[in-house]
Every structure is written in structure tokens, then in C-alpha cells.
Coordinates of C-alpha atoms and ligand atoms in Angstrom, one line a residue:
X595 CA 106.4 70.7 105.7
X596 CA 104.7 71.4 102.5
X597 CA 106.5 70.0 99.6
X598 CA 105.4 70.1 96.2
X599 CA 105.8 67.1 93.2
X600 CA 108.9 69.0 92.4
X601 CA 110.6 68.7 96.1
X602 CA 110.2 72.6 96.5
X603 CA 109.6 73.4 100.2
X604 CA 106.4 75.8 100.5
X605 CA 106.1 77.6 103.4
X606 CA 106.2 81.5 102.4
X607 CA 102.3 82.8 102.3
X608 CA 101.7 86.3 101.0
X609 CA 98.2 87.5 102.0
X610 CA 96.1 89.4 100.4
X611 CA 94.3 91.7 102.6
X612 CA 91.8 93.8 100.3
X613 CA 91.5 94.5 96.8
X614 CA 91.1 97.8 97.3
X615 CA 93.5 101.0 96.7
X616 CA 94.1 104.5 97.4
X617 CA 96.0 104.8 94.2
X618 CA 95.8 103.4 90.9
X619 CA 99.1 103.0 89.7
X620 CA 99.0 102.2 86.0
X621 CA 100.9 99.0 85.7
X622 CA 98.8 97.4 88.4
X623 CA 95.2 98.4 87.8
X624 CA 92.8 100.6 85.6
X625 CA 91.5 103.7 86.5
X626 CA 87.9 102.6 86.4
X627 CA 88.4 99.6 88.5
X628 CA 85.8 98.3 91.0
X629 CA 86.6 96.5 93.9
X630 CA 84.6 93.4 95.9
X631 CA 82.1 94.0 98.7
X632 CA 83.6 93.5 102.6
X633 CA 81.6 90.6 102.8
X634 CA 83.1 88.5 99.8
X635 CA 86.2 89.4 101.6
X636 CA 87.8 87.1 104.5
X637 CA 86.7 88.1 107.3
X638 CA 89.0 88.7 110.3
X639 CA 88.7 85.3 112.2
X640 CA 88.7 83.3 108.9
X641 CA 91.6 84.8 107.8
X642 CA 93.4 84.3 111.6
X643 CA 92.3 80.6 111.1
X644 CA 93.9 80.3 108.1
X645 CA 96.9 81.5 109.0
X646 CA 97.0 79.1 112.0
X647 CA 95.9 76.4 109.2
X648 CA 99.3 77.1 107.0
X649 CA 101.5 77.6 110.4
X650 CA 100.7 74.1 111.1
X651 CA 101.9 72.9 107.3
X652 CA 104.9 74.1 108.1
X653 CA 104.3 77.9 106.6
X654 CA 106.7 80.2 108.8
X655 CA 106.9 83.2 107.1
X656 CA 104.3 85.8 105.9
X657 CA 103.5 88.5 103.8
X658 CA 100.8 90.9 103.7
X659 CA 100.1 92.7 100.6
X660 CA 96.7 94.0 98.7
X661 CA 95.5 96.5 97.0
X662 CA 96.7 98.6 99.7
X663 CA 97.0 96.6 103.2
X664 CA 97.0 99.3 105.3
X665 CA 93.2 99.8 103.9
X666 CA 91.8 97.2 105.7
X667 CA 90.1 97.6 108.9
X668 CA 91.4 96.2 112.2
X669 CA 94.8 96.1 110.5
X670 CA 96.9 96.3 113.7
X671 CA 94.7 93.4 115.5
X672 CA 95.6 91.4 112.7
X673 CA 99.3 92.2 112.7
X674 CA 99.3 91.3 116.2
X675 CA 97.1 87.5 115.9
X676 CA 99.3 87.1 113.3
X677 CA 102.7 87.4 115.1
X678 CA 101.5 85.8 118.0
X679 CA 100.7 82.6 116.0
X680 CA 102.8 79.9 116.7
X681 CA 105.0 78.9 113.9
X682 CA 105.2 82.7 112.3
X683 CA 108.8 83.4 112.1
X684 CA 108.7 86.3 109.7
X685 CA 106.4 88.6 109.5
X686 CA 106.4 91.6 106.7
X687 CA 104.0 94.0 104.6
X688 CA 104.1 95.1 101.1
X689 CA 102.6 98.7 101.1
X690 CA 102.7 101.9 98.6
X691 CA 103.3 104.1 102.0
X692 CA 100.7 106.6 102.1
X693 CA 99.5 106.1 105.6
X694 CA 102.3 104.9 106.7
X695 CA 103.3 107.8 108.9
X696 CA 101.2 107.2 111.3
X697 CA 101.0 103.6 111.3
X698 CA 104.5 103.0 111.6
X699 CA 104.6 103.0 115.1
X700 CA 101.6 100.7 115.7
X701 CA 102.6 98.0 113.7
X702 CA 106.0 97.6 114.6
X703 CA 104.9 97.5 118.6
X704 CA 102.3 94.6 117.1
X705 CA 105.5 93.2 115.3
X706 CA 105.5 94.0 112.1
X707 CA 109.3 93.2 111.1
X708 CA 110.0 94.6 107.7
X709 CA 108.3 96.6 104.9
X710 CA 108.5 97.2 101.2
X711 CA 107.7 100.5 100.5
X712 CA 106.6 100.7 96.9
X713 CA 108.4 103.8 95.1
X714 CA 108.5 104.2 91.6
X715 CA 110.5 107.5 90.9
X716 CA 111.8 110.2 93.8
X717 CA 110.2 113.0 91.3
X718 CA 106.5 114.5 92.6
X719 CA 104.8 114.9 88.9
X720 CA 106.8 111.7 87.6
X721 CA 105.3 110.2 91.0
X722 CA 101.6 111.6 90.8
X723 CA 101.7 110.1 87.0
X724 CA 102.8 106.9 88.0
X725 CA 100.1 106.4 90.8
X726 CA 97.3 108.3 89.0
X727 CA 97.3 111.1 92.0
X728 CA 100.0 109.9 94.8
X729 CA 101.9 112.4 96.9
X730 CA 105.9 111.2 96.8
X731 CA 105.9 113.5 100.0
X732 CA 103.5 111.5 102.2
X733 CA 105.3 108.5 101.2
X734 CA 108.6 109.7 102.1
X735 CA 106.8 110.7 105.5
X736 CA 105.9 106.7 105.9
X737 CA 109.6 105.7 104.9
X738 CA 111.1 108.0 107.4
X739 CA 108.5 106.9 110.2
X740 CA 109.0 103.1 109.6
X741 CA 113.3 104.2 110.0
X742 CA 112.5 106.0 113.1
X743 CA 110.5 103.2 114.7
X744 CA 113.6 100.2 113.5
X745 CA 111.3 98.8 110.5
X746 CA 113.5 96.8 108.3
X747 CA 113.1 98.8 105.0
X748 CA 113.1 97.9 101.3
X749 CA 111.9 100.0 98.5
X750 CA 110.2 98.5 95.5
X751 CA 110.2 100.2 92.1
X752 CA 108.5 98.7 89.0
X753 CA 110.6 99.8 86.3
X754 CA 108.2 101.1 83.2
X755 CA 110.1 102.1 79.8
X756 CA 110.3 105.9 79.1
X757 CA 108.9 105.9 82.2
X758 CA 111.5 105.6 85.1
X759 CA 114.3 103.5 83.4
X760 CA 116.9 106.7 83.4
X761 CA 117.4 109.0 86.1
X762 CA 114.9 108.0 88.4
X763 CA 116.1 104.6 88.5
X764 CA 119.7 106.1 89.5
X765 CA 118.3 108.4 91.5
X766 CA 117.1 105.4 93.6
X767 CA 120.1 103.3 93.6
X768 CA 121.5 106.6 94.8
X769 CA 119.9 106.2 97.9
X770 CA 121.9 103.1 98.7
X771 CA 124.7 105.4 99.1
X772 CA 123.0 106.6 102.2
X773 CA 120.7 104.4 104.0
X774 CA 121.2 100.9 104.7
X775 CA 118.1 100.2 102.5
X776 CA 117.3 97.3 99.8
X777 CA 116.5 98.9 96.8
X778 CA 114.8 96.3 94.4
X779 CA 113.9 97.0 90.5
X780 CA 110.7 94.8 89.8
X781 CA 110.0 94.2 85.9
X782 CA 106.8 95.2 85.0
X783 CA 104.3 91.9 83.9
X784 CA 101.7 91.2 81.8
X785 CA 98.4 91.3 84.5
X786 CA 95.0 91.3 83.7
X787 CA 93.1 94.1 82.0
X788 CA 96.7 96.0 81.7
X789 CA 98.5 93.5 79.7
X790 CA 98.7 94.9 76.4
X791 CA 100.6 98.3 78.3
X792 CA 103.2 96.2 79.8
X793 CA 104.3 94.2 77.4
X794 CA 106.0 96.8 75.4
X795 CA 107.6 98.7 78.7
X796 CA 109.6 95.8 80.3
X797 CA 113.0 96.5 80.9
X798 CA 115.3 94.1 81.1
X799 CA 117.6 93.4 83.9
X800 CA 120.7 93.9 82.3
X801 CA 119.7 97.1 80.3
X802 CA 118.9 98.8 83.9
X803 CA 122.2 97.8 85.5
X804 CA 123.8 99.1 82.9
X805 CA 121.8 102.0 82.9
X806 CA 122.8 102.5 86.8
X807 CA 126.5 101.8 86.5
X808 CA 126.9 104.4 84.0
X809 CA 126.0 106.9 86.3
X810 CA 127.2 105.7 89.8
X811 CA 130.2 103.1 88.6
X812 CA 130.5 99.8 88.3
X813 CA 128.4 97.7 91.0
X814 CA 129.5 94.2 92.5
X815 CA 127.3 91.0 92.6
X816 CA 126.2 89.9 95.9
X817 CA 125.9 86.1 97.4
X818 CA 127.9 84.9 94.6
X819 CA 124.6 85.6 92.5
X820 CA 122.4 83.5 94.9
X821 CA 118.5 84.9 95.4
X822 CA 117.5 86.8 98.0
X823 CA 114.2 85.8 97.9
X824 CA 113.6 86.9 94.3
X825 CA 116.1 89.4 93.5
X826 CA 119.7 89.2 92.0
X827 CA 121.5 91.1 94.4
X828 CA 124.2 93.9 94.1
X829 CA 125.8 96.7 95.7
X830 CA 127.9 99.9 94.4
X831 CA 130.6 101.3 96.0
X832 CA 130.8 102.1 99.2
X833 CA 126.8 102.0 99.6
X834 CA 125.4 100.8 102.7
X835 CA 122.3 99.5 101.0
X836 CA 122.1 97.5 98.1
X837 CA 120.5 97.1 94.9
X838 CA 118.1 93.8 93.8
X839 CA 116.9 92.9 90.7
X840 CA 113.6 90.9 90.3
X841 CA 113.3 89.8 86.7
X842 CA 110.6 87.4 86.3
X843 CA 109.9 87.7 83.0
X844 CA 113.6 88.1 81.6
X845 CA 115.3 85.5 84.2
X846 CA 112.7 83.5 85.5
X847 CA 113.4 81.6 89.2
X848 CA 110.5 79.5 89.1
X849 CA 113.0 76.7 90.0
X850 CA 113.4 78.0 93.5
X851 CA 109.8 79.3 94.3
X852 CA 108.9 78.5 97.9
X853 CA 105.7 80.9 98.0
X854 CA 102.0 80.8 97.8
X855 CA 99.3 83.6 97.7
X856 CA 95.7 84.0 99.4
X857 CA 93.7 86.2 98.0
X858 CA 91.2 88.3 99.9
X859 CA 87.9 86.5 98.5
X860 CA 90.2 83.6 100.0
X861 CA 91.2 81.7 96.9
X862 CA 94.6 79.9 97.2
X863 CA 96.9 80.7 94.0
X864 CA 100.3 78.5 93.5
X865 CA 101.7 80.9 91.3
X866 CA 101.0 84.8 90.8
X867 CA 101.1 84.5 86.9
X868 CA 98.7 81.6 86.3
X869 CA 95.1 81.5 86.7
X870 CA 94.8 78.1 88.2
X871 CA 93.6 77.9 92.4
X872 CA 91.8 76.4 94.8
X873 CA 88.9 78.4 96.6
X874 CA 88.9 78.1 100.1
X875 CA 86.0 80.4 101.0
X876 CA 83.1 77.7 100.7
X877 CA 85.3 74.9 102.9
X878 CA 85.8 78.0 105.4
X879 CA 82.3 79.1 105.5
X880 CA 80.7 75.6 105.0
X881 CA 82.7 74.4 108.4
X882 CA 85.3 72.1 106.7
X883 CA 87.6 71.3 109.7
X884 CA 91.0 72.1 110.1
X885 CA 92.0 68.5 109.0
X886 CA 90.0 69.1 106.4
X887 CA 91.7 72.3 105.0
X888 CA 95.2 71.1 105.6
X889 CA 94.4 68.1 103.4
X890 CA 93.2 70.0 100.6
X891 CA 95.8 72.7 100.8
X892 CA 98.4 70.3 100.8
X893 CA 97.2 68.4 97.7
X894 CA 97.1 72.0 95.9
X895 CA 100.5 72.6 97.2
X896 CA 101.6 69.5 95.6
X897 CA 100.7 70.2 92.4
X898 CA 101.7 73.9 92.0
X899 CA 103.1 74.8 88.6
X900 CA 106.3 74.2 87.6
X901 CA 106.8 77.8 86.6
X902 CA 104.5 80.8 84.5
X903 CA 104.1 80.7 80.6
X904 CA 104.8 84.5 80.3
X905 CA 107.7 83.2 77.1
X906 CA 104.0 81.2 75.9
X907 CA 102.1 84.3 75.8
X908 CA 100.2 82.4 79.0
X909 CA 98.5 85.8 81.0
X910 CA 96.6 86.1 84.1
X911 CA 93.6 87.4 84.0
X912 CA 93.3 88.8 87.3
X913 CA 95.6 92.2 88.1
X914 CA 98.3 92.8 90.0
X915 CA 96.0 94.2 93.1
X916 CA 93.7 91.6 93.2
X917 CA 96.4 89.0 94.1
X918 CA 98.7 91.0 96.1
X919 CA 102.5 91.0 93.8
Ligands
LIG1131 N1 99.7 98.5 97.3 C1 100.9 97.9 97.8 C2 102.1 98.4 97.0 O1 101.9 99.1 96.0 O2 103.2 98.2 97.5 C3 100.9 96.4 97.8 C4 100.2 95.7 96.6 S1 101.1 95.9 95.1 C5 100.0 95.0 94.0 C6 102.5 94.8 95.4 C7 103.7 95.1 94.4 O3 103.3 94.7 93.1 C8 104.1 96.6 94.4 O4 105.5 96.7 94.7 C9 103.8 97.0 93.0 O5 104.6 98.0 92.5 C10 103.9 95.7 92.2 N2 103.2 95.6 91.0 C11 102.0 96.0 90.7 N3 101.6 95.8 89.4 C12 102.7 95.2 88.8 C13 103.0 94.7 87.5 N4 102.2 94.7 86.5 N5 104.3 94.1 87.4 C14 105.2 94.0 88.4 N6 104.9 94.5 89.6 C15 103.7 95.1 89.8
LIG1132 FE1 97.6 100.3 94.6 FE2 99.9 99.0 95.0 FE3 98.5 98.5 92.7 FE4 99.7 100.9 93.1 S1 100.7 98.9 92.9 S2 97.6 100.6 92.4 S3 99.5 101.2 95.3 S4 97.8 98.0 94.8

């Protein structure tokens, strides 16, 4: 078990598979951006090692996120390694969709479990804005494949001021009425060379639910208002889904963090919104053994940061892509 100075219990990884992105949605990442060459990247066996190193400290459930994950080459293989690993319980992806049609199929059979799907707004233009080109139809396509193939779903939407905070956010927790899906409302934060944007378009949690329960009634709090995961979770009436509410910036729940991120240039980061991590990729390419990993992820684990210093104006430099959400 991985325990930090504050007695939390890490053992949720989220991977970062590539930096790289079809779209360029405009919280996460500029329009110019560049990405890294393949071979500052992880490659396939040093990632599958790592992930047997952090199985062993007691890491049992997984994430993989980017840029866009389903970019990466050899992305079923992976799945598979991965969830034949001993000591992977839970095995998930982050992804904006776009491909997901036809890799639905394939990564459930290598068993994938669940995905977040990340839609911002059900409306085409609204969509293509959002994502700087994106086609809401051939990410509905990837929703309705992962359904057909018994993916667990959830849908992630960041919610941007004047942007999607009206009826597209209702029209999302709308969905709920229907499908037994997780619909969770992300606040935008302050990342890298987007900052100064985001800032200024947070919505906070309370402002959005009220927002929602105008429209669709009142909506009742879930788990006595314990986390799932991140989000604050609620339901309206009659829905067979429910609605979650991931305010990191407004209600911060550092307190119960249990995660950790690897990037894909294989840097270890203890928190998504500070800079401060530990660089595997020399000790992985310099033949460190496994011992020798554990021992320095462990001490890295133990002093992970209390919590982020968003109220301090404290920003990460990198964006949102880079590290994976
Ligand atoms: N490309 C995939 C996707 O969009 O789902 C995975 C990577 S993306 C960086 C992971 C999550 O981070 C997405 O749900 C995305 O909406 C969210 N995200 C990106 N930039 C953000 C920001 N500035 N604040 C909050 N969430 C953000
Ligand atoms: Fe790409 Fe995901 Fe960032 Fe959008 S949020 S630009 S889909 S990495």
C-alpha cells in the first residue's frame, strides 16, 4: 500500500498516453500547440513495466487519459497488458469519443471496463466551437457503440461561462432521464498557457445546479453527499442516470485524493494542479531496477501535496493535455 505523510491511501494511477489531440478544445489547449516526438514518449514496454511497478505498491485501479488516448499506437495491446496485470482491478479511459465507433468493440473484448466520454454541449456549432472543429455526430456514434458493446458510460462536460452553463448543461442532465448514464459537470481550471481564459469562465457548482433544477425540478443528493470519486453526486426525478459535480476550484477535496498521474514523457505528478514531480524516464532508460523504482515512487508518494493553491493564485504551467485531467 502506498500511503502518503497525510495517511491518504494512493493507489489510483491515471496514465497519460500521448500529448497529442485530434481536437483542440479551448479550455484544454491552444490552437497552435506542438506536441513531443514518439520517442520522448514511453514507449510500450516501459510503460507496461511501470504499470506492473505501481500494481505491486499496491495501485489497483487505472486510468488512461491524454491528449486523446485512442491516438496512440498499439492501443488495444496496451489495454489488454494492462488488464492482464496482476493487481489491476479497474480499468477505465478518458476519451473525447471521436474514434470511438469503431474502437468500442476492441477495447471492451481487451477489457476496457468503463469510459468518460468528454461532451461539452449536445448542439453541432456550439460543439465544433468548443473543440475548435469536433463533429458532436461522430461522438455520439462512439457513445452509442461503447452502449451497444456493455461499456460502463460517463459523460464529462467542462462547464465554460456564456458558453454551455444554460441550456446545454440541461440539455445534458436531460439525458439522465433516459440512459442510465453519469453525467458529470467539471469546472473549468486555470492550466498552462490557457489560464488567463479560465479564470473568468468558472462556474460554480451551486450556480449550475440551480441552473439545472430550474428547468428539470428539484434534484436529490446522492450517498448522503459522499464522493464518488471526485464528484458530488445527485439525481432528478425519476432519472435512471445521475448528475456529478466535480468542483475543484470552488469545493476543493484534496482531503480525500487517492490519485496520481504519469505523464507520457513519464514524469510522475502527485497532484494535477502543481508543478512539482518526479521524472522517471532516466531511472527507466538508465536500468534502475524494479526495487529501485518502487523505492523512489514511494518516497514521492509520501510527500505528495497536501492539496492545489488555485485560492493562492498557485497555476500549473503545463495544460490540461499534457497531464491527462
Ligand atoms: N482527450 C480526452 C478527453 O477530452 O476526454 C482525454 C484528455 S482530457 C485532457 C481529460 C479531461 O480533462 C476531459 O474531460 C476534458 O474535458 C478535461 N479538461 C481539459 N481541460 C480542462 C480544464 N482547463 N479544466 C477542467 N477540465 C479540463
Ligand atoms: Fe483534446 Fe481532450 Fe484537450 Fe479536448 S480536452 S483538446 S479532446 S485532450
Amino acid at each position: 500500500m502506498a500511503l502518503d505523510r497525510f495517511n491518504r491511501n494512493i493507489h489510483y494511477l491515471r496514465i497519460s498516453l500521448t500529448d497529442m489531440c485530434n481536437l483542440r478544445c479551448v479550455y484544454c489547449m491552444p490552437e497552435d500547440m506542438t506536441f513531443r516526438p514518439r520517442e520522448e514518449l514511453l514507449q510500450d514496454d516501459e510503460l507496461l513495466r511501470l504499470v506492473r511497478v505501481f500494481s505491486q505498491l499496491g495501485f489497483d485501479k487505472f486510468r488512461l487519459t491524454g491528449g486523446e488516448p485512442t491516438l496512440r499506437v498499439n492501443l488495444v495491446p496496451i489495454v489488454q497488458a494492462m488488464h492482464d496485470t496482476p493487481g489491476v482491478k479497474e480499468l477505465a479511459m478518458t476519451t473525447n469519443g471521436v474514434t470511438l465507433k469503431s474502437l468500442a468493440r476492441p477495447l471492451k473484448e481487451a477489457g476496457l471496463q468503463r469510459i468518460n466520454v468528454s461532451i461539452d454541449t449536445l448542439d453541432p456549432d456550439k460543439f465544433r466551437r468548443l473543440t475548435r472543429w469536433g463533429r458532436i455526430e461522430d461522438v455520439w456514434a462512439g457513445v452509442e457503440a461503447a452502449e451497444s458493446v456493455g461499456l460502463g458510460i460517463k459523460i464529462n462536460a467542462v462547464v465554460v461561462r456564456g458558453q454551455n452553463d444554460k441550456e446545454d448543461a440541461v440539455d445534458l442532465a436531460r439525458l439522465t432521464l433516459k440512459h442510465p448514464w453519469q453525467i458529470r459537470y467539471i469546472e473549468v481550471m486555470p492550466m498552462g498557457r490557457v489560464s488567463d481564459f479560465q479564470k473568468s469562465a468558472i462556474v460554480p457548482e451551486d450556480e449550475l445546479r440551480a441552473t439545472i433544477s430550474e428547468a428539470l425540478g428539484p434534484m436529490e443528493l446522492l450517498n448522503e453527499g459522499r464522493l464518488d470519486g471526485e464528484a458530488r453526486m445527485f439525481k432528478l426525478r425519476d432519472a435512471m442516470g445521475s448528475l456529478g459535480f466535480i468542483s475543484a476550484v470552488t469545493k476543493p477535496f484534496c482531503s480525500g485524493c487517492n490519485r496520481a498521474r504519469l505523464t507520457a514523457d513519464g514524469r510522475l505528478l502527485l497532484c494535477l494542479l502543481r508543478d512539482k514531480e518526479l521524472n522517471l524516464m532516466p531511472y527507466v532508460r538508465d536500468g534502475a531496477s524494479d526495487q529501485e523504482l518502487i523505492e523512489l515512487i514511494e518516497d514521492s508518494i509520501w510527500h505528495k501535496p497536501w492539496g492545489h493553491g488555485l485560492a493562492q493564485d498557485v497555476r500549473p504551467s503545463r495544460n490540461m493535455s499534457e497531464i491527462g485531467g
